[in-house]
Short mmCIF file of C-alpha atoms in Angstrom, two decimals:
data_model
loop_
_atom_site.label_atom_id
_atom_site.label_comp_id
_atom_site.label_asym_id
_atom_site.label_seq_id
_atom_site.Cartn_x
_atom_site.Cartn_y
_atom_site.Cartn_z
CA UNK A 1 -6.70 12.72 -40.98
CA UNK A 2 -9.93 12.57 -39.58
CA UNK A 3 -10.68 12.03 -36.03
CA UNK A 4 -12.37 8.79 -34.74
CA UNK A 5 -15.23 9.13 -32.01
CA UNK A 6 -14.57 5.98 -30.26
CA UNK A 7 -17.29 7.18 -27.26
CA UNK A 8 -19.58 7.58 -29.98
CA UNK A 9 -18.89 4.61 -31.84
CA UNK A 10 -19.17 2.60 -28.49
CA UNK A 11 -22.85 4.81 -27.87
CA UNK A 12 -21.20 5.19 -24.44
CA UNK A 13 -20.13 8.39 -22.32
CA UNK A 14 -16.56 9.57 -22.50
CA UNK A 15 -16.81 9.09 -18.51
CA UNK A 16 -17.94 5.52 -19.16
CA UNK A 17 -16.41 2.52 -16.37
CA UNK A 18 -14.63 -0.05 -17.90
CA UNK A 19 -17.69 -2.22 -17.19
CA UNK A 20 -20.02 -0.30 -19.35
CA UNK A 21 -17.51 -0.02 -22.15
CA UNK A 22 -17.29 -3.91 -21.97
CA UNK A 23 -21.21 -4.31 -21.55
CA UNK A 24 -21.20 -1.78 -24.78
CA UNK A 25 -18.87 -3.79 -27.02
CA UNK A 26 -20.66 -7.54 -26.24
CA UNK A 27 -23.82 -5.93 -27.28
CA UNK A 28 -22.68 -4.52 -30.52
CA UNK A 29 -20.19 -7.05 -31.32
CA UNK A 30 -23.02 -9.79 -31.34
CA UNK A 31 -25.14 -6.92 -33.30
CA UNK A 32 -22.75 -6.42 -36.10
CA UNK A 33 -20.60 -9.80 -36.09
CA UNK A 34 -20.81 -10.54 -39.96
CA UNK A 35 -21.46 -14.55 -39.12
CA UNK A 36 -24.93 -13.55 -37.75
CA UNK A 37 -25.62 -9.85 -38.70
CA UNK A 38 -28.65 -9.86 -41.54
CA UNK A 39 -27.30 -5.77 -41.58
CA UNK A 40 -25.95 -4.86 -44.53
CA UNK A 41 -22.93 -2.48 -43.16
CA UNK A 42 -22.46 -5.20 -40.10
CA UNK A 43 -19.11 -6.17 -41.29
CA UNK A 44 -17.78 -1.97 -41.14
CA UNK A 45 -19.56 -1.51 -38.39
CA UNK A 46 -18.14 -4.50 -36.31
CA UNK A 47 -14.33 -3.33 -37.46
CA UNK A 48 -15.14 0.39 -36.02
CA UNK A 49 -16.70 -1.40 -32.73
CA UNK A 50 -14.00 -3.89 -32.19
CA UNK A 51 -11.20 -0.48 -32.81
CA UNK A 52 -12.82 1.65 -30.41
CA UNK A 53 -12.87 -1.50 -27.62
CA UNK A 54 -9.25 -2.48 -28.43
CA UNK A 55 -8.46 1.32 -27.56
CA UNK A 56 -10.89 1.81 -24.28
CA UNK A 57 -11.10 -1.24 -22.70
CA UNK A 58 -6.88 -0.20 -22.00
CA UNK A 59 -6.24 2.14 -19.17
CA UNK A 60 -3.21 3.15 -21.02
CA UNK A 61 -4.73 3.59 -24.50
CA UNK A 62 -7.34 5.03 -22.98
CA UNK A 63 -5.96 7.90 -21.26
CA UNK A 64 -3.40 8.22 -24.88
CA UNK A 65 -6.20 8.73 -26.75
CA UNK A 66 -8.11 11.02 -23.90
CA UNK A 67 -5.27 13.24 -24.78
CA UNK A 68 -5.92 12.94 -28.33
CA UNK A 69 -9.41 13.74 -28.10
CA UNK A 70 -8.95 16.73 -26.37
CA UNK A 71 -7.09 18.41 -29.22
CA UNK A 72 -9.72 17.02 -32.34
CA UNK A 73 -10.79 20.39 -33.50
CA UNK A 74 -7.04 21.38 -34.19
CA UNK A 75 -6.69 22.42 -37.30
CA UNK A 76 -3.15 20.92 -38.27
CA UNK A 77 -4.72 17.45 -36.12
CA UNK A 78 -3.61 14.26 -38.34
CA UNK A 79 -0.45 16.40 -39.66
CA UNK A 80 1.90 16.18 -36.42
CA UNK A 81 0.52 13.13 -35.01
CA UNK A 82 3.56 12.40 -33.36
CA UNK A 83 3.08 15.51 -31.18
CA UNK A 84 0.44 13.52 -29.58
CA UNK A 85 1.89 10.05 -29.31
CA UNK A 86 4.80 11.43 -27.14
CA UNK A 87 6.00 7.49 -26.17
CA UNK A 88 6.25 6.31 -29.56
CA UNK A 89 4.43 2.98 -28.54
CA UNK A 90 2.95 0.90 -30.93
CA UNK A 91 0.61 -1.26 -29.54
CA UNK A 92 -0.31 -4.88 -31.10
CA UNK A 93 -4.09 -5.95 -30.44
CA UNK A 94 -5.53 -8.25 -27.90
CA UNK A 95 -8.73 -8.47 -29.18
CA UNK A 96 -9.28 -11.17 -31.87
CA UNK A 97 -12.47 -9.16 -33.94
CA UNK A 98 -10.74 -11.81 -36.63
CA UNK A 99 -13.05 -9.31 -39.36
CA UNK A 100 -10.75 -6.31 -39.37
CA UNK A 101 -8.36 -3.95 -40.13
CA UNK A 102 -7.97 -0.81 -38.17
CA UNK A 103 -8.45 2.71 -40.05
CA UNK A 104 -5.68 4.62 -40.66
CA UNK A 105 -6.62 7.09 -38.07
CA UNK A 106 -5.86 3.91 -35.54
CA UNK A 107 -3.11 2.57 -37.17
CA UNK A 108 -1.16 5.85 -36.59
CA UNK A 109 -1.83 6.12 -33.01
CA UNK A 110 -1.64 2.91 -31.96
CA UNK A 111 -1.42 0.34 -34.49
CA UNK A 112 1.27 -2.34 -36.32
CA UNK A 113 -0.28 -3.14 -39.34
CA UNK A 114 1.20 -6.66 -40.47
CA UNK A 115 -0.70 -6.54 -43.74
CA UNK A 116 -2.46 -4.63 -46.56
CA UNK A 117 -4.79 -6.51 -47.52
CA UNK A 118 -8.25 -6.95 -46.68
CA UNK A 119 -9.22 -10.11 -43.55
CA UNK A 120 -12.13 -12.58 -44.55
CA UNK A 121 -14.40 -13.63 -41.75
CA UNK A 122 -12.15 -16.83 -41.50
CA UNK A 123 -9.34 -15.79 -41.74
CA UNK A 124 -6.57 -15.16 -38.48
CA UNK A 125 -6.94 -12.36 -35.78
CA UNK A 126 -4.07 -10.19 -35.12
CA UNK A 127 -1.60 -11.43 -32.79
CA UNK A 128 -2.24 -9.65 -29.21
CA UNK A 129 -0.98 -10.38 -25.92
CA UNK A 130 -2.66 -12.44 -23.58
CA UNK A 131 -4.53 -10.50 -20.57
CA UNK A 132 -2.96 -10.54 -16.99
CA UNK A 133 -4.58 -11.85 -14.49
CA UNK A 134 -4.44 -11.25 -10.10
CA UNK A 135 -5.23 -13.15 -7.25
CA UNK A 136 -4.88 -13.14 -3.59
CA UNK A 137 -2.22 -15.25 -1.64
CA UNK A 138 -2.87 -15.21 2.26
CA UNK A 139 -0.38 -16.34 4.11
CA UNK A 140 1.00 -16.56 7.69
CA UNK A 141 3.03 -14.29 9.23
CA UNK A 142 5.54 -17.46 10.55
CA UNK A 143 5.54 -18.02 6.75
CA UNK A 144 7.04 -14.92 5.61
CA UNK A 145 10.48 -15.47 7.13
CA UNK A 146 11.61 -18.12 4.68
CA UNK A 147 11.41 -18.80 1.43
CA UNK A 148 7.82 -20.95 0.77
CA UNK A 149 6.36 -23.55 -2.10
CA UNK A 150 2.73 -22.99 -2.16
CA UNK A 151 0.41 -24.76 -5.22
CA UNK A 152 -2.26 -22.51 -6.34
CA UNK A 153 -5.16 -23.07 -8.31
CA UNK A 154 -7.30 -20.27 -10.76
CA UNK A 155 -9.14 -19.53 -13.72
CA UNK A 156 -7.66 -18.95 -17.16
CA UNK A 157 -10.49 -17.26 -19.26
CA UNK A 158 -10.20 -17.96 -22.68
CA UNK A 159 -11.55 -16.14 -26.26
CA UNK A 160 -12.71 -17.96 -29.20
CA UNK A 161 -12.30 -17.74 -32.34
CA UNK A 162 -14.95 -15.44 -33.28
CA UNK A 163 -13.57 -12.45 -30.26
CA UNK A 164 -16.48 -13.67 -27.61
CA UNK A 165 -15.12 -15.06 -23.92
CA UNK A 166 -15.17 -18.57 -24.17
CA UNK A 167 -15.30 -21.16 -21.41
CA UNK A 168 -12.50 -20.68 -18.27
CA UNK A 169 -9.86 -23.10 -17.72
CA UNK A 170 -8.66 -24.16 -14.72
CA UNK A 171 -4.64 -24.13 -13.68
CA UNK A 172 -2.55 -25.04 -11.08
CA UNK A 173 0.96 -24.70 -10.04
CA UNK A 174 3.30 -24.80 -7.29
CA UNK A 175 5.05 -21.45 -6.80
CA UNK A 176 7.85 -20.15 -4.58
CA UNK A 177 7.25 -17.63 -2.18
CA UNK A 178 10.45 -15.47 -0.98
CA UNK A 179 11.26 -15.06 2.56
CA UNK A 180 10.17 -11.41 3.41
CA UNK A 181 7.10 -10.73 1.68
CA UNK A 182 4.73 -7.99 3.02
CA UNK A 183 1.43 -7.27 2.79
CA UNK A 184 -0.16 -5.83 -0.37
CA UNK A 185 3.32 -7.17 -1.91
CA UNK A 186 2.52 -8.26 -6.44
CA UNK A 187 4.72 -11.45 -7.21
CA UNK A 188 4.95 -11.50 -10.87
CA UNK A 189 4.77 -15.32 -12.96
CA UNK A 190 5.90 -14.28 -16.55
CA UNK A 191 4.02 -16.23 -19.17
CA UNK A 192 0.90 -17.79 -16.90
CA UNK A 193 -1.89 -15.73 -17.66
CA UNK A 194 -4.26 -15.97 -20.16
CA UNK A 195 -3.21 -17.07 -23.29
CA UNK A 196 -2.30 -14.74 -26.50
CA UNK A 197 -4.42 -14.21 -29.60
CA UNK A 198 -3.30 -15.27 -32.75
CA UNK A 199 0.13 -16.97 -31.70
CA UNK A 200 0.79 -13.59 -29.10
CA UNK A 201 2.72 -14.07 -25.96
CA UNK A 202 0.93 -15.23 -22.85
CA UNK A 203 -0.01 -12.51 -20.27
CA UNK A 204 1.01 -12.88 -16.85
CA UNK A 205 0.04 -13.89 -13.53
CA UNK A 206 0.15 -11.21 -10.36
CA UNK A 207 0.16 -13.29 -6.77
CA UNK A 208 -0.84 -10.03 -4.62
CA UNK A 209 0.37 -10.90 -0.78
CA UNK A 210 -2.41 -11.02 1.81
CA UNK A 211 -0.68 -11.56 5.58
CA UNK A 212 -3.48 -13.17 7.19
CA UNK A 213 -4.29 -11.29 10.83
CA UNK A 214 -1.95 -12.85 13.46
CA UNK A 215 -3.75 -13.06 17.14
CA UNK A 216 -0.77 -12.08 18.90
CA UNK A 217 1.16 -9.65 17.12
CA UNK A 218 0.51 -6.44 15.22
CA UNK A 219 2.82 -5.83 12.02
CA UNK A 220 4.28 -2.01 12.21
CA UNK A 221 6.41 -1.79 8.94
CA UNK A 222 9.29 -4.75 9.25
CA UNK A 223 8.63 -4.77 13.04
CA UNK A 224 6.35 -6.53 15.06
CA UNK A 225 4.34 -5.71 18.53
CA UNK A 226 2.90 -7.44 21.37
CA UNK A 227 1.12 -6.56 24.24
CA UNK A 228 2.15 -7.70 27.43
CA UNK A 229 0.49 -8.00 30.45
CA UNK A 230 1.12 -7.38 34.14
CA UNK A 231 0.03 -7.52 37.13
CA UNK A 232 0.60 -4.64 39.66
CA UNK A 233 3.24 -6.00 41.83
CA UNK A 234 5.32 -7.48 38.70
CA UNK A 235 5.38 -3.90 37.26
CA UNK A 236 6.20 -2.41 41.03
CA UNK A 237 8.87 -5.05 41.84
CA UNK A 238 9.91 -6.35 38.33
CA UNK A 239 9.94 -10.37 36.89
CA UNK A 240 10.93 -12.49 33.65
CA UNK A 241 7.98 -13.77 31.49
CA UNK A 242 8.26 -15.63 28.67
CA UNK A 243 6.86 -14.51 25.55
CA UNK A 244 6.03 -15.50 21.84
CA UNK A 245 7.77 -15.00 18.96
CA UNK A 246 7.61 -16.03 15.89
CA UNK A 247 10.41 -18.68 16.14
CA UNK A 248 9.51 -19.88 19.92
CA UNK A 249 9.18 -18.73 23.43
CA UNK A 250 12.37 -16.02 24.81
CA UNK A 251 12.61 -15.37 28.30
CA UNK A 252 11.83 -10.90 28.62
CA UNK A 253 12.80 -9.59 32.17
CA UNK A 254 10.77 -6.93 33.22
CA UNK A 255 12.34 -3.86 35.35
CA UNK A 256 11.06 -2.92 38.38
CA UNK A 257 8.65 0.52 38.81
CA UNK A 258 7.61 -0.57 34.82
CA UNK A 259 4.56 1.68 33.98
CA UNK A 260 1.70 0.79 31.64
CA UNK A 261 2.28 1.71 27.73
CA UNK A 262 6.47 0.73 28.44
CA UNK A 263 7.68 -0.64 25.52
CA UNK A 264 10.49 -3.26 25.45
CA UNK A 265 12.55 -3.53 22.13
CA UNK A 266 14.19 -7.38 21.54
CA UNK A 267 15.60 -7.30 18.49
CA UNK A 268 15.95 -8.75 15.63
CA UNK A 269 12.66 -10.41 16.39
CA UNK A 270 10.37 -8.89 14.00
CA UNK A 271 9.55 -9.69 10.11
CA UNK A 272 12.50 -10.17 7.64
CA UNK A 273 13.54 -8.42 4.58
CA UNK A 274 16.17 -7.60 2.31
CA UNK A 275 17.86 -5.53 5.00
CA UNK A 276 17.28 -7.56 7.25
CA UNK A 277 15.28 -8.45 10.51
CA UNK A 278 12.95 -5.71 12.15
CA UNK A 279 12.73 -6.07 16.21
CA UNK A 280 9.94 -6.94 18.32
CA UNK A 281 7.87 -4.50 20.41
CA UNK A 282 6.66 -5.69 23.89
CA UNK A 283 3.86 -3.15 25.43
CA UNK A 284 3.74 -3.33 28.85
CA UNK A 285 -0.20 -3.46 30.09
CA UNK A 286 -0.80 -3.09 34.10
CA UNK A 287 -4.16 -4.99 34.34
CA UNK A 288 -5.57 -5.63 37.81
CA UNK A 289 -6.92 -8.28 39.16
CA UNK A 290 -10.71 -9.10 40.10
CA UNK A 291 -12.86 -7.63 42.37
CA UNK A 292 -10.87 -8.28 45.74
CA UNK A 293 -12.29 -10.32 48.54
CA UNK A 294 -12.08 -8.58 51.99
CA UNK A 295 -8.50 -9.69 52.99
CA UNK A 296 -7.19 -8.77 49.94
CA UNK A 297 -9.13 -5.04 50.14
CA UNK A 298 -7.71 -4.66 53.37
CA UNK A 299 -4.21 -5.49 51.86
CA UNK A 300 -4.71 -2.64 49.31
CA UNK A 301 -5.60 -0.71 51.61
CA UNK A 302 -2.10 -1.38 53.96
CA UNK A 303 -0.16 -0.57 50.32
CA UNK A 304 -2.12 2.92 49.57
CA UNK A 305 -1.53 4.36 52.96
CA UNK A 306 2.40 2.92 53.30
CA UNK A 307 2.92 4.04 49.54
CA UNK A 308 1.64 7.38 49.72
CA UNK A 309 1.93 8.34 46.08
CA UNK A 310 -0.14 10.18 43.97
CA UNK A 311 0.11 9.41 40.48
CA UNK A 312 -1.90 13.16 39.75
CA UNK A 313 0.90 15.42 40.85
CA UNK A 314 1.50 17.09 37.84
CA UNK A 315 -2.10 18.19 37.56
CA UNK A 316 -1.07 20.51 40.53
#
């Protein structure tokens, strides 16, 4: 069987982005499309263009047939294709060329032919699978520990008849959000992506999880922190204050002699999950007042000399 060049067929580098394979196959799909092509090869050459697309434009084909590529000037390649096409997939297209069939050489690597016989220009595109689509869900961090109903709106694109993007479409729908969702977290919506080609399943729609920055606390894994601060004598002699969480105010005693950096676990007041509740972290942060006056210098000064400690012993 003889090996397709899809690089060359594409006129595009086998390092090519997915961008420049894309910008490749508008080009030469307008080019060749037999409805306006004056070429006389235009409907061959727009099968071969839309093939080599259907196989790069797919991160998985792609690296497949990477693999394949790198074993084209073996002599028994085409008799023990299956040594090559470990997974067995067959893959149905998601590009509607609505012109072509795919060459043999594509048909055994990652076709399902449905049919012998030759396509007219107006007649139906394979059936292919509609393309997934992402987008970003911020959300609070009080919002995360139960389960939320959110409506989102986005963009559906959409390809016509003839394989070229058509006009977008705009969707929205209301959406539950589970309690204990994290950051960077994909929430998959089977069936609301774009739609198929040729009668094909819809693709699906990825919600990807932004926590939007909280000004008070700091996420660490399932646990939150918070820094707290003190003044001098409620480290030296100890005190409650009353912090935030993310259900209300809790009163957190402070011991006495607490040093700066100190951290003070409550628990069970951090972010939820399946396992259950993390703990908050409060850091203890000694901050000193402004510039004293006189009488409060002098008062310092009283504590320094009746204190008598030296917090750079250990450097001796």
């Amino acid at each position: 069987m003889e090996f397709k060049d899809y690089y060359a067929v594409m006129g595009v580098e086998p390092t090519a982005a997915v961008k420049e394979i894309k910008t490749a196959y508008r080009r030469l799909a307008r080019k060749y499309h037999p409805d306006v092509s004056s070429e006389a090869d235009a409907e061959s050459k727009f099968k071969e263009v839309a093939e080599a697309y259907e196989v790069l434009k797919d991160a998985e084909k792609r690296a497949e047939y990477d693999e394949l590529r790198s074993h084209r000037n073996d002599p028994r390649f085409g008799q023990q294709q299956a040594a090559y096409n470990p997974g067995g997939q067959q893959w149905q297209s998601s590009t509607d060329a609505g012109t072509h069939d795919y060459s043999d050489f594509f048909e055994s690597f990652f076709g399902h032919r449905g049919s012998s016989t030759q396509h007219s220009s107006h007649q139906a595109s394979p059936r292919g699978r509609g393309q997934d689509l992402e987008m970003e869900l911020p959300i609070f961090l009080e919002e995360t520990l139960t389960e939320q109903t959110r409506s989102i709106s986005y963009n559906i694109p959409t390809i016509d008849a003839s394989g070229f993007p058509g006009a977008e479409t705009s969707k929205t729908l209301k959406v539950k959000i589970p309690a204990g969702v994290c950051d960077g977290e994909r929430i998959r919506l089977k069936g609301q992506g774009a739609p198929g080609v040729g009668g094909g399943s819809n693709g699906d729609l990825f919600l990807i999880i932004r926590i939007a920055p909280h000004p008070v606390f700091d996420i660490d894994g399932q646990n939150l922190q918070i820094v707290v601060p003190l003044a001098p004598w409620e480290a030296a002699l100890g005190t409650s204050v009353e912090i935030p969480t993310l259900t209300g105010k809790i009163a957190l005693t402070i011991p006495a002699a607490s040093q700066s950096g100190q951290r003070l676990r409550i628990k069970g007041k951090g972010l939820v999950s399946k396992k259950g509740a993390g703990d908050l972290y409060a850091i203890l942060k000694v901050v000193m007042p402004p510039k004293p006056d006189e009488k409060t210098r002098v008062l310092w000064q009283q504590l320094s000399e009746q204190a008598a400690f030296n917090p750079r012993t250990g450097w001796e």
